[in-house]
PDB file of C-alpha atoms in Angstrom:
ATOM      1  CA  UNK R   1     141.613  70.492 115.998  1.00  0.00           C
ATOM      2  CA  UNK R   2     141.723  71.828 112.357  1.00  0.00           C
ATOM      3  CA  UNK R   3     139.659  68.660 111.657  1.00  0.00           C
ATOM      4  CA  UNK R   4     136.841  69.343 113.897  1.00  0.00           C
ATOM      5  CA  UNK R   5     137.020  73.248 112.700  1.00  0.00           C
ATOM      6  CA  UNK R   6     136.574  72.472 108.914  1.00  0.00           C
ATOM      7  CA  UNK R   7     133.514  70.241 109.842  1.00  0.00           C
ATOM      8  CA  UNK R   8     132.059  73.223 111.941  1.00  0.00           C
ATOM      9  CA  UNK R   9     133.005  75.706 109.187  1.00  0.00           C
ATOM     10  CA  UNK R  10     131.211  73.508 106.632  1.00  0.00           C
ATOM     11  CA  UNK R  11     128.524  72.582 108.719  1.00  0.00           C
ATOM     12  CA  UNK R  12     127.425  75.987 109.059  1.00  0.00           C
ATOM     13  CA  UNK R  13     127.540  76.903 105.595  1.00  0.00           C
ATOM     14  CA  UNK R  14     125.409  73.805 104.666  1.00  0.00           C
ATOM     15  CA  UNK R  15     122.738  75.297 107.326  1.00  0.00           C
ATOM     16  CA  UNK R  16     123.651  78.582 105.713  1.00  0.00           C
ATOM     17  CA  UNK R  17     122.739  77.590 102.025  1.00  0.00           C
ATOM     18  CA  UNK R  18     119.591  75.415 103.699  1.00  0.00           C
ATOM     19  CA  UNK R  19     118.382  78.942 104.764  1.00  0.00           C
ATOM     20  CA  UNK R  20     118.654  80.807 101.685  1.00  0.00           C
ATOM     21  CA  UNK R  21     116.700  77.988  99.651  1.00  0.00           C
ATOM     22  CA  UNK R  22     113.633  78.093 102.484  1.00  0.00           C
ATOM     23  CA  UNK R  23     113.833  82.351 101.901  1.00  0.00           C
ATOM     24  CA  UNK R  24     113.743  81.637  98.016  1.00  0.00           C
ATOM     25  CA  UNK R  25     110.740  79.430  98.676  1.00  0.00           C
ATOM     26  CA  UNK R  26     109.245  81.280 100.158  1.00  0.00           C
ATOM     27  CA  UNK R  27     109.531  84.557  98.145  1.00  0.00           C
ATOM     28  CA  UNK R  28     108.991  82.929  94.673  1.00  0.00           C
ATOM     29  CA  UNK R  29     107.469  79.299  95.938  1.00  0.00           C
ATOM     30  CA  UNK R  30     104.079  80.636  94.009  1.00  0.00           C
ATOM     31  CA  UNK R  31     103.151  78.513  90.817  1.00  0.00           C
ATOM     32  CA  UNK R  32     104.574  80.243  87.378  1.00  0.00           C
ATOM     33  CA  UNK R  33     102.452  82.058  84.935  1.00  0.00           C
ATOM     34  CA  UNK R  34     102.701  79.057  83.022  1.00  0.00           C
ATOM     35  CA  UNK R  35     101.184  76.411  86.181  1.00  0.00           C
ATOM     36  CA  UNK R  36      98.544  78.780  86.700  1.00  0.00           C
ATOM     37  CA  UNK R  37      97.331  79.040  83.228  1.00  0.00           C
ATOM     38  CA  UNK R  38      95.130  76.427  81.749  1.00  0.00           C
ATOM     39  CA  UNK R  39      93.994  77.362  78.272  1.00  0.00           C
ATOM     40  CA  UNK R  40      95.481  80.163  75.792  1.00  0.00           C
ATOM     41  CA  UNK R  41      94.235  81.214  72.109  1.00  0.00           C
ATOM     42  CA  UNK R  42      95.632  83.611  70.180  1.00  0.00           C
ATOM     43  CA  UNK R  43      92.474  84.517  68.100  1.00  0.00           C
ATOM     44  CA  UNK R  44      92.956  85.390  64.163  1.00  0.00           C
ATOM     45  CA  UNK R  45      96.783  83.821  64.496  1.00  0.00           C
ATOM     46  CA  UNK R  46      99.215  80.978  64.958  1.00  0.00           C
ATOM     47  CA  UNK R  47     100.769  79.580  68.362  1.00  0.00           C
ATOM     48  CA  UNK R  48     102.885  81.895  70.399  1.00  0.00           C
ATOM     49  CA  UNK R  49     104.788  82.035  73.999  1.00  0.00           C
ATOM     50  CA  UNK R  50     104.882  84.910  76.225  1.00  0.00           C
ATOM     51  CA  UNK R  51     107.448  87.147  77.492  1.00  0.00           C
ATOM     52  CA  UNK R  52     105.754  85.431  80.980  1.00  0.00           C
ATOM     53  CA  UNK R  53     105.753  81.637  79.188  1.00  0.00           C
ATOM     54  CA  UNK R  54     102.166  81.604  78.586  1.00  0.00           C
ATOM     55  CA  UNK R  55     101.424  78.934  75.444  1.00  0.00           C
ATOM     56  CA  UNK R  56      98.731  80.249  73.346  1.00  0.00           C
ATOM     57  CA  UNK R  57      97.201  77.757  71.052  1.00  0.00           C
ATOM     58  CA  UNK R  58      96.679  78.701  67.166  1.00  0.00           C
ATOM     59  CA  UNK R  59      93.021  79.557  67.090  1.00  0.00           C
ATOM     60  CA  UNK R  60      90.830  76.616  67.140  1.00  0.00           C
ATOM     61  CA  UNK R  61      87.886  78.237  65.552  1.00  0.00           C
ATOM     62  CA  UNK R  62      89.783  78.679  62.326  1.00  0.00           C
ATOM     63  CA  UNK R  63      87.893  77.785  59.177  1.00  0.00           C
ATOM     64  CA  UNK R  64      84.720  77.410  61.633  1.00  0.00           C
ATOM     65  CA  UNK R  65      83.152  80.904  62.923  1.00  0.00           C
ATOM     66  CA  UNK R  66      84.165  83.779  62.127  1.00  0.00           C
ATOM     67  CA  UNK R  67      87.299  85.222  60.000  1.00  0.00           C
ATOM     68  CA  UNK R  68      90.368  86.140  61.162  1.00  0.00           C
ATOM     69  CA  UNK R  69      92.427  89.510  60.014  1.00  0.00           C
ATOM     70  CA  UNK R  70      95.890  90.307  61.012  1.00  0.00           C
ATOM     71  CA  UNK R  71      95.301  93.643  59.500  1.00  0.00           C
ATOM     72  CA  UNK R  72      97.448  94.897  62.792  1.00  0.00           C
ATOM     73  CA  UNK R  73     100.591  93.382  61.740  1.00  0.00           C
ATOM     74  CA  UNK R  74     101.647  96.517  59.728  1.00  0.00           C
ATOM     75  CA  UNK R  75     100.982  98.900  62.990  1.00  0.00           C
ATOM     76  CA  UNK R  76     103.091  98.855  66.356  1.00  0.00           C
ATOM     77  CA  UNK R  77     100.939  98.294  68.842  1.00  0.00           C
ATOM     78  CA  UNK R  78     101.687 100.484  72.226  1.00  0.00           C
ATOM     79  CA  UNK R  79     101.757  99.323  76.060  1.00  0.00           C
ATOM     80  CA  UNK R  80     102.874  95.588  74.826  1.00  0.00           C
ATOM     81  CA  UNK R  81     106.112  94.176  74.858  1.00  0.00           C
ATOM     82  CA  UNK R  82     108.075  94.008  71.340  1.00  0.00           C
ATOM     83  CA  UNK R  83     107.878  90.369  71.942  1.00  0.00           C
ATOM     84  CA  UNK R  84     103.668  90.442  72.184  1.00  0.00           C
ATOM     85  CA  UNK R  85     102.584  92.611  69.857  1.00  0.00           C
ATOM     86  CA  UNK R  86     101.777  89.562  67.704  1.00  0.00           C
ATOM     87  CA  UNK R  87      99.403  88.741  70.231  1.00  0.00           C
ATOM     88  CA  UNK R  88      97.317  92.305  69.615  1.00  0.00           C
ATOM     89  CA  UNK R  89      98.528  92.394  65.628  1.00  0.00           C
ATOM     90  CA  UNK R  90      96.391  89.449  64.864  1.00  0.00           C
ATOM     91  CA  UNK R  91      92.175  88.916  66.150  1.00  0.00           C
ATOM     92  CA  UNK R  92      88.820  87.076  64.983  1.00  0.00           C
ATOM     93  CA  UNK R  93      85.720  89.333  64.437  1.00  0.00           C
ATOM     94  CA  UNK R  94      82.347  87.715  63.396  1.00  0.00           C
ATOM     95  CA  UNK R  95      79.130  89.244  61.912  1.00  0.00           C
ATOM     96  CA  UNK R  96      77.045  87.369  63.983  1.00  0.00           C
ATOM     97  CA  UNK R  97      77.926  86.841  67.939  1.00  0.00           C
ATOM     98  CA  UNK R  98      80.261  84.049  68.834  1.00  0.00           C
ATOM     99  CA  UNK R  99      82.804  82.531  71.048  1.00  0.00           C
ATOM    100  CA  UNK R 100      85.106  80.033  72.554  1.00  0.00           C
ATOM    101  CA  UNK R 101      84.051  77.074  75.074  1.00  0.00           C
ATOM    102  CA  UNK R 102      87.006  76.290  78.173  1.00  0.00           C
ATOM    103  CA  UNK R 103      86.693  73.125  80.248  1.00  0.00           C
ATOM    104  CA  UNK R 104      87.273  73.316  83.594  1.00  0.00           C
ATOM    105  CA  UNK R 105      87.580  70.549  86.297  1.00  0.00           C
ATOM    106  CA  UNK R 106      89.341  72.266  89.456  1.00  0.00           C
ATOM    107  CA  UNK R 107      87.208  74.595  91.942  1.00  0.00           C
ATOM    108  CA  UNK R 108      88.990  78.145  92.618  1.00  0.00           C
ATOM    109  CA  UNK R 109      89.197  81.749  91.634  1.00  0.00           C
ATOM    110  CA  UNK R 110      89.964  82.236  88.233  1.00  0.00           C
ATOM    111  CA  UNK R 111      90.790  84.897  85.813  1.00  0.00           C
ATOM    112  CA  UNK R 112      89.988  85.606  82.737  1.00  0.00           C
ATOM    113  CA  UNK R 113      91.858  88.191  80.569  1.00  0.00           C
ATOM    114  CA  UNK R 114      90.883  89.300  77.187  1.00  0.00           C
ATOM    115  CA  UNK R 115      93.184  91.112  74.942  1.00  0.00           C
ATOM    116  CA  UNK R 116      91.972  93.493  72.600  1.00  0.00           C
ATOM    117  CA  UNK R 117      93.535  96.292  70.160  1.00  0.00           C
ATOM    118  CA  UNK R 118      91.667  98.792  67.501  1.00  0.00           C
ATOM    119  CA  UNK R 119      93.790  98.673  64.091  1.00  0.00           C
ATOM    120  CA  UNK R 120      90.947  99.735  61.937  1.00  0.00           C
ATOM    121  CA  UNK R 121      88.546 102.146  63.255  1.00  0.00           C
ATOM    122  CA  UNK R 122      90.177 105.811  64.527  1.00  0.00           C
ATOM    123  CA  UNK R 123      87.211 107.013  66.493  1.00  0.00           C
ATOM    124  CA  UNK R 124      84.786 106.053  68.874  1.00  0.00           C
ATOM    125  CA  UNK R 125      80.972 104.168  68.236  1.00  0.00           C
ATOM    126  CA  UNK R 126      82.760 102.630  65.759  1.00  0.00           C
ATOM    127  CA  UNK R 127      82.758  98.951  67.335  1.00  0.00           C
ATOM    128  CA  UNK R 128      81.007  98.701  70.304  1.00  0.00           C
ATOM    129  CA  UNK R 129      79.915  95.056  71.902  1.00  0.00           C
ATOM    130  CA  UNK R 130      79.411  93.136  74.954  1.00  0.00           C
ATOM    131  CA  UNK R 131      80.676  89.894  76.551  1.00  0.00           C
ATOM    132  CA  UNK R 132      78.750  87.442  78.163  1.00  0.00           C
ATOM    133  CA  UNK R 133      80.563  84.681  80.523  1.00  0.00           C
ATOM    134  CA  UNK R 134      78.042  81.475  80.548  1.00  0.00           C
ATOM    135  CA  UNK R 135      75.569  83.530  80.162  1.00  0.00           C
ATOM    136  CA  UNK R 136      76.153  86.320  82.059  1.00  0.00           C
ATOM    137  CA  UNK R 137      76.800  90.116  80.951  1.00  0.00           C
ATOM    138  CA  UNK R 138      80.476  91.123  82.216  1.00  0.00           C
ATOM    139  CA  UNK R 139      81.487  93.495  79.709  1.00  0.00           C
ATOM    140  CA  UNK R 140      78.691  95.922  78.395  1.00  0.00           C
ATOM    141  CA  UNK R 141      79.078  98.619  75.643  1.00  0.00           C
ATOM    142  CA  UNK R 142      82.953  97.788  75.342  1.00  0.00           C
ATOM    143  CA  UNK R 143      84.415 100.181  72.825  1.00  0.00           C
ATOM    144  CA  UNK R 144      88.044  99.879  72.154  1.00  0.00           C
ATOM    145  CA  UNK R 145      89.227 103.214  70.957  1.00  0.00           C
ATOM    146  CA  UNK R 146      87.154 104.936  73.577  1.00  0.00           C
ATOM    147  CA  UNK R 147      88.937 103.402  76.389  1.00  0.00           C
ATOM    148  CA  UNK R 148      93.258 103.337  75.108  1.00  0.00           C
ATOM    149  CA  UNK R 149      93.178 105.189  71.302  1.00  0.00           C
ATOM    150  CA  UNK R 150      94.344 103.505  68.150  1.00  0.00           C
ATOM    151  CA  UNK R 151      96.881 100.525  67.874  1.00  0.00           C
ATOM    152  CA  UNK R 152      96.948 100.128  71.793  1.00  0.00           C
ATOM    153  CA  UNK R 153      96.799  97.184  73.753  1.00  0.00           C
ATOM    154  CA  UNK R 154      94.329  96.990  76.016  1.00  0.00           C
ATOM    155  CA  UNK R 155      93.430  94.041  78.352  1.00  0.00           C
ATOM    156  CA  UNK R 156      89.606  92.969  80.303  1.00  0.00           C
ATOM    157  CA  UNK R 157      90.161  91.112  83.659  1.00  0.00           C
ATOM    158  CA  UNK R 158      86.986  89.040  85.010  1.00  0.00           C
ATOM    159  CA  UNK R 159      87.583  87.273  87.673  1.00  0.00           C
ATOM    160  CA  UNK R 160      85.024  84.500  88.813  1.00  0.00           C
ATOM    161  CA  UNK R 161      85.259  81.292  91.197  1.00  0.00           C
ATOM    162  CA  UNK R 162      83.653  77.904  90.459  1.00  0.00           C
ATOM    163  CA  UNK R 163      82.991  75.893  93.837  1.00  0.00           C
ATOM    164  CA  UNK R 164      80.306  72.917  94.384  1.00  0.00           C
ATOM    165  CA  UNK R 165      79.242  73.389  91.000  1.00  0.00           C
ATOM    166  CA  UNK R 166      78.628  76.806  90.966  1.00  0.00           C
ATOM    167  CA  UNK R 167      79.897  79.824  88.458  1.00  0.00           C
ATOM    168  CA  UNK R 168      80.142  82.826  90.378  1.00  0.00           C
ATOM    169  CA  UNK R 169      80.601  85.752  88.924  1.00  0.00           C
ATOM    170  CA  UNK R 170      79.851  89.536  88.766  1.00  0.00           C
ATOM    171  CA  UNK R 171      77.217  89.141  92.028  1.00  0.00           C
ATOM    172  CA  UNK R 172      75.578  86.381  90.446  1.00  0.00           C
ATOM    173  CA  UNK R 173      75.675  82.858  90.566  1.00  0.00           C
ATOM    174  CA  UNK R 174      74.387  79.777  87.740  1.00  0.00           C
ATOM    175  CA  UNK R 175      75.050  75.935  87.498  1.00  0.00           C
ATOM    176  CA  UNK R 176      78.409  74.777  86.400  1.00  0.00           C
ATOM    177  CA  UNK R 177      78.871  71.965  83.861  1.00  0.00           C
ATOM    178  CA  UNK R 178      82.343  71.607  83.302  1.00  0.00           C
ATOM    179  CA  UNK R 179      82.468  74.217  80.502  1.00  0.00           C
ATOM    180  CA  UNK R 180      82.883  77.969  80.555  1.00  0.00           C
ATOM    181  CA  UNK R 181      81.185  79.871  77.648  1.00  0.00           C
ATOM    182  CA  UNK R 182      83.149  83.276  76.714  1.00  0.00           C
ATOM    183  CA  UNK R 183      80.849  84.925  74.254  1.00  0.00           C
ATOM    184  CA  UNK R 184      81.516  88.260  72.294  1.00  0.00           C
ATOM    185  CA  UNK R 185      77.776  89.196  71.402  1.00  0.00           C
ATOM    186  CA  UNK R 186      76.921  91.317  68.242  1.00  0.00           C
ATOM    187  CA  UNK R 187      75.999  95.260  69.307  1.00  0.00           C
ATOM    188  CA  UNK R 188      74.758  97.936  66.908  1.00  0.00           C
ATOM    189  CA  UNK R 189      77.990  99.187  65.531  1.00  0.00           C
ATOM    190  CA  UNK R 190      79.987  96.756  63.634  1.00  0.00           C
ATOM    191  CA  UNK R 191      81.587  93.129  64.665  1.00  0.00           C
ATOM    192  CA  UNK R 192      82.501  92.184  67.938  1.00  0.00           C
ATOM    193  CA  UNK R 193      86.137  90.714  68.100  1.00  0.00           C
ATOM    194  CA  UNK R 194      88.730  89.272  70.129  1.00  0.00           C
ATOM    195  CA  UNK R 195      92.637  89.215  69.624  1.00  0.00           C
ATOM    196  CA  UNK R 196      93.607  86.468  72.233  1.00  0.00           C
ATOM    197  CA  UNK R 197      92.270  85.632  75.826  1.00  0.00           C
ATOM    198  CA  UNK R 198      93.150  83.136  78.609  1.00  0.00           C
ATOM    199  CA  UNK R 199      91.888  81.522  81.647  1.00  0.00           C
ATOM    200  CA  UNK R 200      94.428  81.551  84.606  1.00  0.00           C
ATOM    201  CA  UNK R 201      94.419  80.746  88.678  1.00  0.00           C
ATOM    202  CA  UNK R 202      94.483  83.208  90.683  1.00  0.00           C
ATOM    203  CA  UNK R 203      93.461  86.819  91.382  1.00  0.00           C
ATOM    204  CA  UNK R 204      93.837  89.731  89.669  1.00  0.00           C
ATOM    205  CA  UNK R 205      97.172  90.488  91.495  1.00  0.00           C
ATOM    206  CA  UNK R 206      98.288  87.508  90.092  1.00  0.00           C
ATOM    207  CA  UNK R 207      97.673  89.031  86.124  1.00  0.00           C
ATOM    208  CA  UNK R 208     100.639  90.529  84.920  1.00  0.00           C
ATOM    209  CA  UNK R 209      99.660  93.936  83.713  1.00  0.00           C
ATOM    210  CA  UNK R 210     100.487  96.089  80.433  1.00  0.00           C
ATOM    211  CA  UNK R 211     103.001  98.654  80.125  1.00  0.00           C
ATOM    212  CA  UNK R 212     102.146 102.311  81.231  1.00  0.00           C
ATOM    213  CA  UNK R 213     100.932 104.746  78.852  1.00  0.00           C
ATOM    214  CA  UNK R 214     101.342 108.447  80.201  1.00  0.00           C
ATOM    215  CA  UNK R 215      98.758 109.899  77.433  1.00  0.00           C
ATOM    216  CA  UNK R 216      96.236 107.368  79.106  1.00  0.00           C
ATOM    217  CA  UNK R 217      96.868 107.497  82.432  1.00  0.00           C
ATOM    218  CA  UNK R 218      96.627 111.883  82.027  1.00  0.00           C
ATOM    219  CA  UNK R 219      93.145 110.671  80.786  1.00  0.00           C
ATOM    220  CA  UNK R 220      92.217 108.870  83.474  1.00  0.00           C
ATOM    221  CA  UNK R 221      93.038 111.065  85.684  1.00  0.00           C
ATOM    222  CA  UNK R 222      91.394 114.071  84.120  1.00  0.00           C
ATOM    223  CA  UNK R 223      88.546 111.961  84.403  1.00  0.00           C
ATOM    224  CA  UNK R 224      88.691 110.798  87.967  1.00  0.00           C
ATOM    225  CA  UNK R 225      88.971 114.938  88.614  1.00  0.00           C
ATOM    226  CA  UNK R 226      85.989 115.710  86.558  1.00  0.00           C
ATOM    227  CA  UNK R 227      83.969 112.888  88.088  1.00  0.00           C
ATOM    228  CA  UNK R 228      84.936 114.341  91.770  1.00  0.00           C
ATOM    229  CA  UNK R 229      83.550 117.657  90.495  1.00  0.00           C
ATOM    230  CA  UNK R 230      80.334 116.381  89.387  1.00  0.00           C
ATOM    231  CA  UNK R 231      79.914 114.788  92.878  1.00  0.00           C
ATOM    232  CA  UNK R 232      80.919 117.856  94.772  1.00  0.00           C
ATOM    233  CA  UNK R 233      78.511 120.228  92.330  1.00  0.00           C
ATOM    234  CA  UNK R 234      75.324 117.405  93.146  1.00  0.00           C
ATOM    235  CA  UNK R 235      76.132 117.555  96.829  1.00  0.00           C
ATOM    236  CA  UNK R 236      75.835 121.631  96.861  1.00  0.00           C
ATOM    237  CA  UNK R 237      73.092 121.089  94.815  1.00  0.00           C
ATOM    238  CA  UNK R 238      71.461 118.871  97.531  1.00  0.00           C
ATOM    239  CA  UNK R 239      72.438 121.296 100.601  1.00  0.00           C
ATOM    240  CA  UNK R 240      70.932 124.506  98.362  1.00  0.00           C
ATOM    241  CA  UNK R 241      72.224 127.943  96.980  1.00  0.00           C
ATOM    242  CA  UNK R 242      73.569 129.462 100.464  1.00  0.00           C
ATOM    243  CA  UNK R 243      75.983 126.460 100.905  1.00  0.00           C
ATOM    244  CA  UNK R 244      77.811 127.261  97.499  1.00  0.00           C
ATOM    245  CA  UNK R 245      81.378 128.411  98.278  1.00  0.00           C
ATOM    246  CA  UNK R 246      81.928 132.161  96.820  1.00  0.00           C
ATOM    247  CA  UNK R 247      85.308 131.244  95.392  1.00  0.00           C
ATOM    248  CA  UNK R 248      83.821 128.289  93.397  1.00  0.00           C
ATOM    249  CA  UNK R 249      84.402 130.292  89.563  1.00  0.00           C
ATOM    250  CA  UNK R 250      87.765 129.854  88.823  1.00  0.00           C
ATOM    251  CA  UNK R 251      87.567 131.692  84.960  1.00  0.00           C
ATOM    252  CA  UNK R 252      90.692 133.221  85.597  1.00  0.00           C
ATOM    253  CA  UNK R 253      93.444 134.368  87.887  1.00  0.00           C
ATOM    254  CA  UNK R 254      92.374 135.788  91.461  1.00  0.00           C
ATOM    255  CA  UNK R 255      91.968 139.284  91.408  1.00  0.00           C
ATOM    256  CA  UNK R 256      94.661 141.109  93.441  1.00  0.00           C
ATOM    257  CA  UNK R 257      94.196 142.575  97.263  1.00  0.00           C
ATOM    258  CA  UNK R 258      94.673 146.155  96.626  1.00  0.00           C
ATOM    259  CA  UNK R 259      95.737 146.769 100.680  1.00  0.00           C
ATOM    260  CA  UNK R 260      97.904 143.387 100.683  1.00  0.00           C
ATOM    261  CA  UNK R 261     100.075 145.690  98.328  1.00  0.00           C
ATOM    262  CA  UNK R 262     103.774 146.710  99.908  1.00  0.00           C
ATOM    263  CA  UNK R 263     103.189 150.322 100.920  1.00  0.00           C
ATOM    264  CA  UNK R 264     106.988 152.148 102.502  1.00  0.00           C
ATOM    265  CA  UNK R 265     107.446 153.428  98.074  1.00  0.00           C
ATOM    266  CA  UNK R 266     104.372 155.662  99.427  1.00  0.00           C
ATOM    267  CA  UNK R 267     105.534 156.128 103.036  1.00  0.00           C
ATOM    268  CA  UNK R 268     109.369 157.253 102.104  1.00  0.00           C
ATOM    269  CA  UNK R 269     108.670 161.069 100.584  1.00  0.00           C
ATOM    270  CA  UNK R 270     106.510 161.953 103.467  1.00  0.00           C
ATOM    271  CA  UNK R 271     109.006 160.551 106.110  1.00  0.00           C
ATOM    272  CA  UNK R 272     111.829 162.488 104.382  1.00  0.00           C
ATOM    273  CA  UNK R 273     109.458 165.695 104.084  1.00  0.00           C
ATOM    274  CA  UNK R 274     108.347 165.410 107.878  1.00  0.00           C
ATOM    275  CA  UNK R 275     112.203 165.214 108.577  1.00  0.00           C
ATOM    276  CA  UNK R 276     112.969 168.702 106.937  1.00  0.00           C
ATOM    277  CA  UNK R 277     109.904 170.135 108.463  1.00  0.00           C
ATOM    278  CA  UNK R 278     111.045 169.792 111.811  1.00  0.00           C
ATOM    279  CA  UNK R 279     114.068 171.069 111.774  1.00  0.00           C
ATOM    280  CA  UNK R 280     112.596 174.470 109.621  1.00  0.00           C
ATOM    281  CA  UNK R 281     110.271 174.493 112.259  1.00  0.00           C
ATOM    282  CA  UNK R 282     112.573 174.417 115.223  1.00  0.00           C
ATOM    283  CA  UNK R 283     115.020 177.020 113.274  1.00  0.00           C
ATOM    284  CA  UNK R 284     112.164 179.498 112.905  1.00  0.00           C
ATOM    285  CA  UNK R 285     110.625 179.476 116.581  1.00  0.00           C
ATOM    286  CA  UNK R 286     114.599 180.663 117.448  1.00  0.00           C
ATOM    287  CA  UNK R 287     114.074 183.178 116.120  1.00  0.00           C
TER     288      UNK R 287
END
């Protein structure tokens, strides 16, 4: 009998630990950071791993195009890990425009993330460029400082798909040849640049995303408000003068309702008055 019980006990527990590895499956049975990723450079700099075990390859235009600066090394650089701050420290600028070429073979959605971080310049229409993806524009007028501040990491997501031999991207759609073209094309003011950048599977849920930064997300949210007054203001402007709300200047605090005020102060002599009148009254018609 104590046999057949330790066979059912361990039975169960075998079913038990069966169940467990099917729930782990299926919470984490996604590929890795590292499966999803296909190609990794960190521009201006030598190889390097991720905190998320993404290999980036020393930069293979090195000695070719460009010149690479790791003028960044002396700075901190804020919203990446202590770990990946090499990553921003380190870039390749060019005087003319250039780029890197990544061969693909599988169809899919892809990703493709491009690390930047302004050690130099500390204000804006400094550096301002554009990126072009096989041709086509998917960054315009990018300018570094202007969006994150000095020594900050900030990171570009384009996602595009590549199916039947087509590179779809941004609305538009060219012929795939095996080979996708990131260029960083030459603006008006100063180089473009590029401090690392990969090409993942996946969606842009699938990126793992930089560290908050409450001075830039205040920003961004002043922003969103100020954009949602500019709408409001055009669509009074559209409906005419009579639909503008009276209470729309706000240049100070709101004047206070003079009859919302509290009034027995004023109502308690005349209450204690009217009670000594009536009894002076009453004593004098006596007599």
């Amino acid at each position: 009998m104590r046999r057949v019980t330790l066979l059912w006990a361990l039975g169960l527990l075998l079913a038990l630990l069966s169940l467990l590895a099917q729930l782990s499956q299926a919470d984490g049975g996604g590929p890795s950071m590292t499966e999803r990723v296909i190609w990794a450079v960190n521009a201006g700099g030598e190889t390097h791993t991720d905190v998320h075990g993404v290999h980036f390859r020393k930069d293979p235009l090195e000695g070719k195009v460009g010149k690479a600066s790791d003028y960044g090394m002396r700075l901190p650089i804020l919203r990446s890990t202590p770990e990946d701050q090499v990553l921003y420290q380190t870039e390749r600028y060019s005087e003319d425009t250039f780029g890197y070429e990544v061969p693909i073979r599988d169809e899919g959605d892809y990703i493709l993330v491009l690390k930047f971080a302004e050690v130099y310049f500390a204000q804006s229409q400094q550096k301002v460029f554009d990126i072009r993806l096989n041709g086509h524009m998917v960054v315009k007028d990018l300018d570094i400082f202007d969006r994150v501040g000095h020594s900050t990491a900030h990171d570009e997501f384009v996602p595009f798909s590549i199916r039947r031999g087509k590179l779809s991207v941004r609305d538009e759609v060219s012929t795939f040849n095996g080979k996708l073209t990131v260029e960083f094309v030459k603006g008006y003011y100063d180089n473009p640049k590029i401090c690392a950048l990969y090409v993942m599977k996946g969606t842009l849920e699938d990126v793992p995303k930089l560290q908050p930064h409450p001075g830039l997300e205040k920003r961004e949210e002043e922003e969103e408000e100020e954009e949602d007054e500019r709408e409001t203001e055009e669509e009074v402007g559209k409906r005419g003068p009579s639909a503008v709300p009276k209470d729309r200047v706000r240049s100070g605090p709101r004047t206070p309702n003079p009859y919302a005020a509290d009034n027995s102060s004023l109502m308690f002599p005349i209450l204690v008055a009217f009670g000594v009148f009536i009894p002076t009254l009453f004593c004098l018609c006596r007599l």
